[in-house]
Short mmCIF file of C-alpha atoms in Angstrom, two decimals:
data_model
loop_
_atom_site.label_atom_id
_atom_site.label_comp_id
_atom_site.label_asym_id
_atom_site.label_seq_id
_atom_site.Cartn_x
_atom_site.Cartn_y
_atom_site.Cartn_z
CA MET N 2 0.00 0.00 0.00
CA THR N 3 1.41 3.38 -0.95
CA LEU N 4 1.56 6.14 1.65
CA LEU N 5 -1.25 8.07 -0.01
CA GLN N 6 -3.42 4.96 -0.32
CA PHE N 7 -2.92 4.40 3.40
CA LEU N 8 -3.86 7.99 4.28
CA ARG N 9 -7.02 7.86 2.20
CA HIS N 10 -7.96 4.49 3.71
CA ALA N 11 -7.31 5.77 7.25
CA ARG N 12 -9.94 8.49 6.81
CA GLN N 13 -12.46 5.83 5.76
CA VAL N 14 -11.57 3.66 8.77
CA HIS N 15 -12.27 6.64 11.02
CA LEU N 16 -15.77 7.05 9.57
CA HIS N 17 -16.43 3.31 9.93
CA PHE N 18 -15.41 3.55 13.59
CA LEU N 19 -17.87 6.36 14.26
CA SER N 20 -20.65 4.41 12.53
CA GLY N 21 -19.99 1.38 14.75
CA ALA N 22 -18.94 -0.81 11.82
CA LEU N 23 -15.49 -1.81 13.17
CA SER N 24 -14.96 -4.93 15.23
CA GLU N 25 -11.79 -3.44 16.71
CA PRO N 26 -11.45 0.28 17.50
CA PRO N 27 -8.56 2.13 15.82
CA VAL N 28 -5.62 3.83 17.49
CA TYR N 29 -5.37 7.55 16.76
CA VAL N 30 -1.80 8.81 16.47
CA ILE N 31 -1.71 12.42 17.62
CA GLY N 32 1.05 15.02 17.49
CA ASN N 33 1.35 18.07 19.72
CA PRO N 34 -0.85 21.21 19.57
CA SER N 35 1.69 23.25 17.62
CA ALA N 36 1.07 20.83 14.73
CA ASP N 37 4.44 21.65 13.18
CA LEU N 38 6.04 19.55 10.46
CA ASP N 39 7.74 17.22 12.94
CA SER N 40 4.46 16.47 14.75
CA ILE N 41 2.50 15.88 11.55
CA VAL N 42 5.16 13.71 9.93
CA SER N 43 5.77 11.73 13.13
CA ALA N 44 2.06 10.88 13.35
CA ILE N 45 1.90 9.81 9.72
CA ILE N 46 5.02 7.65 9.53
CA TYR N 47 4.26 5.91 12.83
CA SER N 48 0.66 5.26 11.76
CA TYR N 49 1.74 3.84 8.43
CA CYS N 50 4.25 1.40 9.93
CA ALA N 51 2.20 0.40 13.00
CA ASN N 52 -1.08 0.00 11.10
CA ASN N 53 -2.59 -3.43 11.82
CA ARG N 54 0.73 -4.54 13.37
CA LEU N 55 0.49 -3.03 16.85
CA PRO N 56 -0.37 -3.75 19.61
CA ILE N 57 1.40 -7.10 19.29
CA LYS N 58 -1.42 -9.30 20.63
CA SER N 59 -4.31 -7.39 19.04
CA PRO N 60 -3.13 -5.40 15.99
CA ARG N 61 -5.45 -2.56 15.05
CA PRO N 62 -5.77 0.19 12.45
CA HIS N 63 -3.79 3.35 13.17
CA ILE N 64 -5.07 6.76 12.08
CA PRO N 65 -2.92 9.91 12.04
CA LEU N 66 -4.75 12.89 13.56
CA LEU N 67 -3.38 16.39 12.97
CA ASN N 68 -3.82 18.43 16.15
CA LEU N 69 -5.48 21.48 14.57
CA PRO N 70 -8.84 22.30 16.19
CA ASN N 71 -9.65 25.32 14.01
CA PHE N 72 -8.52 24.26 10.55
CA PRO N 73 -10.00 21.44 8.44
CA ALA N 74 -7.82 19.63 5.93
CA GLY N 75 -7.96 21.32 2.54
CA THR N 76 -6.98 24.75 1.27
CA GLU N 77 -6.88 26.16 4.82
CA LEU N 78 -4.39 23.48 5.86
CA TYR N 79 -2.29 24.24 2.78
CA ARG N 80 -2.30 27.95 3.65
CA LEU N 81 -1.40 27.28 7.28
CA ARG N 82 1.18 24.51 6.72
CA PRO N 83 2.63 24.93 3.20
CA GLU N 84 5.81 23.16 4.29
CA PHE N 85 3.79 20.00 5.00
CA SER N 86 2.21 20.14 1.56
CA ALA N 87 5.66 20.66 0.04
CA ALA N 88 7.07 17.71 1.99
CA LEU N 89 4.16 15.42 1.07
CA TRP N 90 4.36 16.44 -2.59
CA SER N 91 8.15 16.00 -2.76
CA SER N 92 7.89 12.64 -1.02
CA THR N 93 5.12 11.11 -3.12
CA ASN N 94 5.34 12.64 -6.60
CA PHE N 95 8.95 11.86 -7.64
CA PRO N 96 7.67 9.65 -9.10
CA ALA N 97 4.03 9.12 -8.15
CA LEU N 98 3.51 5.39 -7.64
CA LYS N 99 -0.09 5.58 -8.87
CA THR N 100 -1.49 7.81 -11.60
CA GLU N 101 -4.38 8.85 -9.39
CA GLU N 102 -1.93 10.01 -6.72
CA LYS N 103 -0.48 12.86 -8.76
CA PHE N 104 -1.22 16.38 -7.60
CA GLU N 105 0.32 19.82 -7.96
CA ASN N 106 1.78 21.66 -5.01
CA THR N 107 -0.63 24.58 -5.43
CA LEU N 108 -3.38 25.93 -3.22
CA GLN N 109 -6.25 24.38 -5.16
CA SER N 110 -4.71 21.07 -6.26
CA ALA N 111 -2.93 20.29 -3.00
CA GLY N 112 -5.85 21.63 -0.98
CA ASN N 113 -8.26 19.22 -2.63
CA PHE N 114 -5.78 16.38 -2.18
CA LEU N 115 -5.21 17.11 1.50
CA ARG N 116 -8.96 17.17 2.10
CA GLU N 117 -9.20 13.56 0.96
CA HIS N 118 -6.03 12.22 2.56
CA VAL N 119 -5.51 13.73 6.02
CA MET N 120 -7.68 14.51 9.02
CA THR N 121 -7.43 17.31 11.56
CA VAL N 122 -9.12 17.66 14.95
CA ALA N 123 -11.54 20.07 13.24
CA ASP N 124 -12.40 17.34 10.73
CA PHE N 125 -12.92 14.82 13.55
CA ALA N 126 -15.31 17.22 15.30
CA GLN N 127 -17.19 17.80 12.04
CA SER N 128 -17.52 14.06 11.38
CA LEU N 129 -19.08 13.60 14.82
CA GLU N 130 -21.67 16.21 13.90
CA ASP N 131 -22.24 14.77 10.42
CA GLN N 132 -22.84 11.28 11.81
CA HIS N 133 -24.99 12.60 14.67
CA VAL N 134 -22.72 11.17 17.35
CA TRP N 135 -23.71 12.97 20.53
CA LYS N 136 -22.53 10.55 23.22
CA GLN N 137 -19.06 10.69 24.77
CA ILE N 138 -16.63 8.50 22.84
CA LEU N 139 -13.68 6.58 24.30
CA ALA N 140 -10.78 6.10 21.89
CA ASP N 141 -7.19 4.88 22.16
CA ALA N 142 -4.27 7.12 21.25
CA THR N 143 -0.54 7.07 20.66
CA LEU N 144 1.03 10.44 21.42
CA VAL N 145 4.01 11.52 19.33
CA ASP N 146 6.09 14.67 19.86
CA TRP N 147 4.39 15.40 23.22
CA ASN N 148 3.51 13.56 26.39
CA ALA N 149 0.59 15.31 28.10
CA PHE N 150 -3.02 16.03 27.17
CA PRO N 151 -4.12 19.68 27.51
CA ARG N 152 -7.19 18.45 29.39
CA PRO N 153 -6.03 15.46 31.44
CA SER N 154 -8.38 13.13 33.24
CA LYS N 155 -8.50 13.70 36.99
CA THR N 156 -8.85 9.99 37.71
CA ASP N 157 -7.14 8.07 34.89
CA LYS N 158 -3.48 8.84 34.26
CA GLY N 159 -2.72 8.97 30.57
CA SER N 160 -6.28 9.82 29.58
CA GLY N 161 -7.63 13.17 28.48
CA SER N 162 -9.24 15.19 25.74
CA LEU N 163 -8.03 17.54 23.03
CA THR N 164 -8.85 21.20 22.57
CA GLY N 165 -11.73 21.36 20.12
CA LEU N 166 -12.74 17.75 20.71
CA SER N 167 -14.22 17.58 24.19
CA GLY N 168 -16.65 14.85 23.11
CA VAL N 169 -13.84 12.30 22.84
CA THR N 170 -11.81 10.90 25.72
CA PHE N 171 -8.50 9.47 24.57
CA ARG N 172 -6.67 6.75 26.49
CA THR N 173 -2.91 6.56 25.87
CA VAL N 174 -1.64 3.19 24.66
CA ALA N 175 1.83 4.41 23.55
CA CYS N 176 4.03 7.51 23.48
CA ILE N 177 7.22 8.56 21.66
CA ASP N 178 8.50 12.05 22.45
CA HIS N 179 11.65 14.17 22.68
CA HIS N 180 10.37 16.84 25.10
CA VAL N 181 10.69 17.16 28.88
CA ASN N 182 8.66 14.51 30.70
CA GLU N 183 5.42 16.05 32.02
CA ASP N 184 4.77 12.97 34.21
CA SER N 185 1.31 12.58 32.69
CA MET N 186 1.71 9.23 30.94
CA PRO N 187 0.73 5.84 32.37
CA SER N 188 3.43 3.42 33.44
CA ILE N 189 4.70 1.03 30.79
CA ASP N 190 3.11 -1.82 32.75
CA ALA N 191 -0.30 -0.25 32.16
CA LEU N 192 0.13 -0.32 28.37
CA PRO N 193 -0.66 -3.21 26.05
CA GLU N 194 2.29 -5.60 25.79
CA ARG N 195 5.46 -4.17 24.17
CA GLN N 196 3.88 -0.85 23.32
CA PRO N 197 6.45 1.99 23.29
CA MET N 198 6.72 4.52 26.10
CA ILE N 199 9.75 6.51 24.96
CA ILE N 200 10.25 10.00 26.40
CA GLN N 201 13.81 10.99 25.55
CA PRO N 202 14.71 14.70 25.53
CA GLY N 203 17.69 15.53 23.35
CA PRO N 204 17.14 14.57 19.70
CA GLY N 205 16.31 17.51 17.48
CA SER N 206 13.44 15.69 15.78
CA CYS N 207 10.81 13.33 17.12
CA ALA N 208 10.80 11.71 13.67
CA SER N 209 14.37 10.61 14.40
CA LEU N 210 13.24 8.79 17.54
CA ILE N 211 10.32 7.21 15.71
CA THR N 212 12.57 6.04 12.88
CA ARG N 213 14.84 4.37 15.43
CA GLU N 214 11.94 2.70 17.23
CA LEU N 215 10.36 1.43 14.01
CA ARG N 216 13.66 -0.11 12.98
CA GLN N 217 14.28 -1.72 16.35
CA ARG N 218 10.79 -3.17 16.40
CA LYS N 219 11.23 -4.47 12.83
CA LEU N 220 8.30 -2.39 11.61
CA TRP N 221 10.31 -0.66 8.88
CA ASP N 222 9.87 -2.82 5.78
CA ALA N 223 12.31 -2.94 2.88
CA ASN N 224 10.20 -2.32 -0.21
CA PRO N 225 9.94 0.43 -2.87
CA GLU N 226 6.79 1.90 -1.30
CA MET N 227 8.81 2.77 1.82
CA VAL N 228 10.77 5.34 -0.20
CA GLN N 229 7.84 7.72 0.22
CA VAL N 230 7.78 7.17 3.98
CA ALA N 231 11.56 7.61 4.21
CA LYS N 232 11.45 10.89 2.31
CA LEU N 233 8.61 12.22 4.46
CA ALA N 234 10.46 11.25 7.66
CA LEU N 235 13.61 12.84 6.32
CA SER N 236 11.80 16.13 5.66
CA ALA N 237 10.97 16.51 9.36
CA VAL N 238 14.42 15.53 10.61
CA LEU N 239 16.20 17.92 8.23
CA ILE N 240 13.90 20.87 8.98
CA ASP N 241 14.08 20.42 12.76
CA THR N 242 17.88 20.11 12.73
CA SER N 243 18.59 22.69 9.97
CA ASN N 244 20.02 19.94 7.78
CA LEU N 245 21.98 18.53 10.76
CA THR N 246 23.71 21.88 11.35
CA ALA N 247 21.68 23.30 14.28
CA GLU N 248 24.09 23.81 17.17
CA GLY N 249 22.99 22.00 20.33
CA LYS N 250 20.00 20.28 18.67
CA VAL N 251 21.63 17.50 16.68
CA THR N 252 22.33 14.15 18.36
CA ASP N 253 23.50 10.77 17.15
CA VAL N 254 19.85 9.72 16.99
CA ASP N 255 19.28 12.39 14.32
CA ARG N 256 22.48 11.59 12.41
CA MET N 257 21.73 7.88 12.36
CA ALA N 258 18.16 8.55 11.21
CA VAL N 259 19.34 10.68 8.29
CA GLU N 260 21.96 8.11 7.31
CA PHE N 261 19.43 5.28 7.42
CA LEU N 262 16.67 7.18 5.61
CA GLN N 263 19.06 8.27 2.85
CA SER N 264 20.25 4.71 2.39
CA GLN N 265 16.68 3.46 2.17
CA ILE N 266 15.81 6.04 -0.47
CA GLU N 267 18.85 5.21 -2.59
CA GLU N 268 18.62 1.42 -2.21
CA GLN N 269 14.91 1.15 -2.87
CA SER N 270 15.03 3.65 -5.71
CA GLN N 271 17.70 1.55 -7.38
CA ALA N 272 15.71 -1.61 -6.73
CA ALA N 273 12.76 0.01 -8.48
CA ALA N 274 14.98 0.84 -11.45
CA GLU N 275 14.87 4.56 -10.73
CA ALA N 276 17.93 6.66 -11.44
CA LYS N 277 19.90 7.38 -8.28
CA GLY N 278 20.76 10.79 -9.66
CA ASP N 279 17.10 11.85 -9.44
CA TRP N 280 17.41 12.11 -5.66
CA ASP N 281 19.05 15.34 -4.49
CA LEU N 282 19.06 15.69 -0.71
CA GLU N 283 20.08 19.34 -0.72
CA ALA N 284 17.40 20.36 -3.24
CA PHE N 285 14.81 18.36 -1.28
CA TYR N 286 15.72 20.15 1.96
CA LYS N 287 15.83 23.62 0.40
CA SER N 288 12.42 23.25 -1.26
CA ILE N 289 10.75 22.44 2.06
CA LEU N 290 12.76 25.08 3.93
CA HIS N 291 11.66 27.70 1.42
CA ALA N 292 8.02 26.71 1.93
CA LYS N 293 8.44 27.01 5.70
CA GLN N 294 10.22 30.36 5.54
CA SER N 295 7.44 31.75 3.35
CA SER N 296 4.68 30.21 5.44
CA LEU N 297 3.68 33.39 7.32
CA ASP N 298 3.16 35.56 4.26
CA LEU N 299 -0.53 34.74 3.73
CA LEU N 300 -1.54 34.65 7.41
CA THR N 301 -3.23 37.26 9.58
CA MET N 302 -1.40 38.52 12.69
CA GLY N 303 -3.52 36.28 14.90
CA GLU N 304 -2.69 33.29 12.70
CA VAL N 305 1.01 34.18 12.78
CA LEU N 306 0.94 33.97 16.58
CA ASP N 307 -1.27 30.88 16.67
CA ARG N 308 0.50 28.95 13.91
CA ASP N 309 3.10 27.30 16.17
CA TYR N 310 1.69 27.80 19.65
CA LYS N 311 1.76 25.93 22.95
CA ASP N 312 0.71 26.91 26.45
CA TRP N 313 1.20 25.72 30.00
CA THR N 314 -0.24 26.70 33.39
CA GLU N 315 1.90 26.68 36.54
CA THR N 316 1.00 27.38 40.16
CA SER N 317 3.22 29.46 42.46
CA GLN N 318 4.31 27.37 45.46
CA SER N 319 4.06 30.27 47.92
CA SER N 320 0.99 32.21 46.78
CA GLY N 321 -0.96 29.41 45.12
CA LYS N 322 -1.74 31.74 42.20
CA THR N 323 -1.79 30.26 38.72
CA VAL N 324 0.05 31.71 35.73
CA LYS N 325 -0.86 30.70 32.19
CA MET N 326 1.99 31.09 29.73
CA GLY N 327 1.66 30.94 25.95
CA PHE N 328 4.66 30.36 23.67
CA CYS N 329 4.53 31.38 20.00
CA SER N 330 7.29 30.31 17.61
CA ALA N 331 7.86 32.14 14.32
CA VAL N 332 10.23 31.66 11.40
CA LYS N 333 10.48 35.40 10.71
CA PRO N 334 12.37 38.08 12.68
CA MET N 335 10.54 40.44 15.04
CA ARG N 336 11.17 43.29 12.61
CA TRP N 337 9.10 41.44 10.00
CA ILE N 338 6.33 40.59 12.48
CA VAL N 339 6.08 44.18 13.74
CA GLN N 340 5.98 45.49 10.20
CA LYS N 341 3.22 43.01 9.33
CA ALA N 342 1.23 44.40 12.26
CA ASP N 343 1.80 47.94 10.89
CA GLY N 344 4.11 49.17 13.64
CA PRO N 345 4.96 48.45 17.29
CA GLU N 346 1.78 49.93 18.80
CA LYS N 347 -0.48 47.86 16.56
CA PHE N 348 1.77 44.87 17.17
CA LEU N 349 1.08 45.21 20.90
CA ASP N 350 -2.64 45.56 20.16
CA SER N 351 -2.48 42.27 18.22
CA VAL N 352 -0.57 40.60 21.05
CA ARG N 353 -3.12 41.77 23.64
CA SER N 354 -6.02 40.63 21.48
CA PHE N 355 -4.44 37.21 20.93
CA ALA N 356 -3.64 36.72 24.63
CA ALA N 357 -7.20 37.62 25.65
CA SER N 358 -8.90 35.52 22.94
CA THR N 359 -11.26 32.66 23.72
CA GLY N 360 -9.40 29.65 25.07
CA LYS N 361 -6.18 31.60 25.68
CA ASP N 362 -6.61 34.03 28.64
CA LEU N 363 -2.84 34.33 29.00
CA ASP N 364 -0.94 35.93 31.85
CA VAL N 365 2.34 35.79 29.93
CA LEU N 366 2.96 35.70 26.20
CA VAL N 367 6.31 34.65 24.77
CA ILE N 368 7.31 35.03 21.11
CA MET N 369 10.39 33.12 19.97
CA THR N 370 11.76 33.79 16.51
CA ALA N 371 14.20 31.58 14.60
CA PHE N 372 15.48 32.62 11.18
CA THR N 373 18.55 32.98 8.97
CA GLY N 374 20.09 36.43 9.37
CA THR N 375 23.00 38.14 7.70
CA ASN N 376 25.92 35.96 6.52
CA ASP N 377 23.56 32.95 6.63
CA LYS N 378 23.80 32.90 10.43
CA PHE N 379 21.03 31.14 12.36
CA CYS N 380 19.46 33.66 14.75
CA ARG N 381 16.98 33.76 17.59
CA GLU N 382 15.07 36.56 19.30
CA LEU N 383 12.95 36.43 22.45
CA PHE N 384 10.01 38.65 23.38
CA VAL N 385 8.30 38.21 26.76
CA SER N 386 5.27 40.20 27.86
CA VAL N 387 3.12 40.08 31.01
CA MET N 388 -0.45 40.51 29.82
CA GLY N 389 -2.40 41.49 32.92
CA ASP N 390 -2.34 42.46 36.58
CA ASN N 391 -0.88 39.24 37.94
CA GLU N 392 1.86 39.74 40.52
CA ALA N 393 2.94 36.10 40.33
CA ALA N 394 3.41 36.48 36.56
CA VAL N 395 5.61 39.56 36.94
CA LYS N 396 7.71 37.96 39.69
CA GLY N 397 8.02 34.73 37.72
CA VAL N 398 9.16 36.49 34.56
CA LYS N 399 11.69 38.60 36.46
CA SER N 400 13.02 35.49 38.20
CA PHE N 401 13.32 33.78 34.81
CA VAL N 402 15.31 36.73 33.44
CA GLU N 403 17.57 36.83 36.51
CA HIS N 404 18.41 33.13 36.44
CA SER N 405 18.31 32.34 32.71
CA SER N 406 19.65 35.42 30.90
CA HIS N 407 23.24 34.22 30.98
CA HIS N 408 22.37 30.68 29.93
CA LEU N 409 20.26 31.88 27.00
CA GLY N 410 22.65 34.69 26.10
CA LEU N 411 20.01 37.43 26.24
CA ILE N 412 21.37 40.80 25.09
CA GLU N 413 19.83 44.12 24.04
CA TRP N 414 17.89 43.81 20.81
CA SER N 415 19.18 45.01 17.46
CA PRO N 416 18.13 43.92 13.93
CA LEU N 417 19.79 40.68 12.84
CA ASP N 418 18.41 40.42 9.32
CA GLY N 419 20.57 43.10 7.73
CA GLU N 420 18.05 45.93 7.78
CA ASP N 421 17.92 48.93 10.09
CA ILE N 422 14.18 49.55 10.40
CA PRO N 423 13.24 52.87 12.04
CA GLU N 424 10.07 51.35 13.52
CA LEU N 425 12.21 49.20 15.78
CA THR N 426 15.05 51.55 16.63
CA GLY N 427 15.50 54.60 18.85
CA ASP N 428 12.40 55.76 20.65
CA CYS N 429 10.16 53.05 19.14
CA LEU N 430 12.21 50.27 20.72
CA SER N 431 10.98 51.50 24.11
CA ILE N 432 7.44 50.48 23.13
CA LEU N 433 8.48 46.83 23.22
CA ASN N 434 10.39 47.25 26.49
CA GLU N 435 8.40 48.28 29.55
CA ASP N 436 9.33 47.80 33.21
CA SER N 437 5.94 48.27 34.86
CA THR N 438 2.96 46.13 35.83
CA LEU N 439 2.60 45.12 32.18
CA TRP N 440 6.28 44.14 32.01
CA ARG N 441 7.70 43.31 28.58
CA LYS N 442 11.12 42.95 26.99
CA LEU N 443 12.67 42.11 23.63
CA TRP N 444 16.12 40.53 23.35
CA VAL N 445 18.49 38.95 20.91
CA GLN N 446 19.03 35.39 22.14
CA THR N 447 22.66 34.59 21.38
CA ASN N 448 22.35 30.97 22.53
CA ALA N 449 20.77 29.81 19.28
CA ALA N 450 20.46 26.24 20.61
CA GLY N 451 17.84 27.39 23.12
CA SER N 452 14.57 26.43 21.41
CA ARG N 453 11.12 26.35 23.02
CA LYS N 454 11.97 22.90 24.40
CA GLN N 455 14.61 24.61 26.57
CA VAL N 456 13.06 28.04 27.21
CA ALA N 457 9.56 26.93 28.24
CA PRO N 458 10.74 24.69 31.12
CA LEU N 459 12.93 27.53 32.43
CA LEU N 460 10.05 30.01 32.60
CA ARG N 461 7.66 27.41 33.96
CA ALA N 462 10.12 26.48 36.71
CA ALA N 463 10.69 30.14 37.59
CA VAL N 464 6.94 30.61 38.17
CA ALA N 465 6.45 27.35 40.06
CA LYS N 466 9.35 28.01 42.45
CA LEU N 467 8.03 31.39 43.62
#
């Protein structure tokens, strides 16, 4: 079965499950709420290889579920995640294994194709409504690229619901992740036999960990159809590690994954009588990188902030007050984001509106940028803003700055993308730096290895230890 045949079939299995036509319930494979390329790809490649092969004693269908509560698959998904469309197209159309699987990487063609081949949380919610399913549903899930539900069960560890899908309770039957352990997963003894419970911070890409696990469990088959899966996996690993060049993010797990995936592509392509010269790793990487770097151009300011977003709530040990922190990641510099908002004042208006929007209600908003600056240097910036009158939030942020500035290399902001923009220099810079109740600050982060995986735990710990 080709990758695209599997994806199309998985959507049909989902509908059969809701109609009560399946003898065995499926396992939904769910990535984290940022729904970045690594999360999406991890869910798809794991689902493909584990489908009807895991759990060992009672193999069941596996269905990848993209964790996007507000966007159905289709043109909106293409607009929001063009790098995923580029990766899927590059992985399955050179060559297409079936004539009916050809599509163009354009808004209309790819949008129509995505609508038929992938499923988001918004699609799941819509299918419940379409099939008039009003009762609470219990479903099994494998979590990839995260290890905690946003709405955990109070009584059953490892169970919970997703934002936008409160009518479904998911029960964890496996987990593979490269983030800090949130201590929300069940023990391995509580899982079906030999199901993975791998939480290993360090590797730059979760797809690297999944590739390793699939190989070790002998779930990675050697056949020409796996070339598509290998290319898709490779897209996530290369993007999350900047083609294995990201300082502090690349581990042997990532290097071994790239080496293995490349070998699979070359060996199986040759076995299928395809010319080895048709495969160009560098061109493959650059095409997906370009799609990612251009991904914010067609979005609104609210969508820019929400595109790669995660939040956490911590409770101060001394005061008992809670602080909700939202972290937005962007692939453009702050200069670009502020210009898109039409200046620093309107940027702050957009930030306030986003933080106060339904479902957010943030006490602290963090924007982390990661982009290629002058001389092709990888750069990061950090913007932190307290959003309301919450003393615990202000104290927590100040404690974070005091204890983490040196580690993260936080220095006074200046443009890193080769342009001196008046809107973010001189007097206007003071608009994004305010030492008052609504405390906010913009820095250059010279420790470019410090991604959200490192920064979020530091701020969370600073709040919790108050």
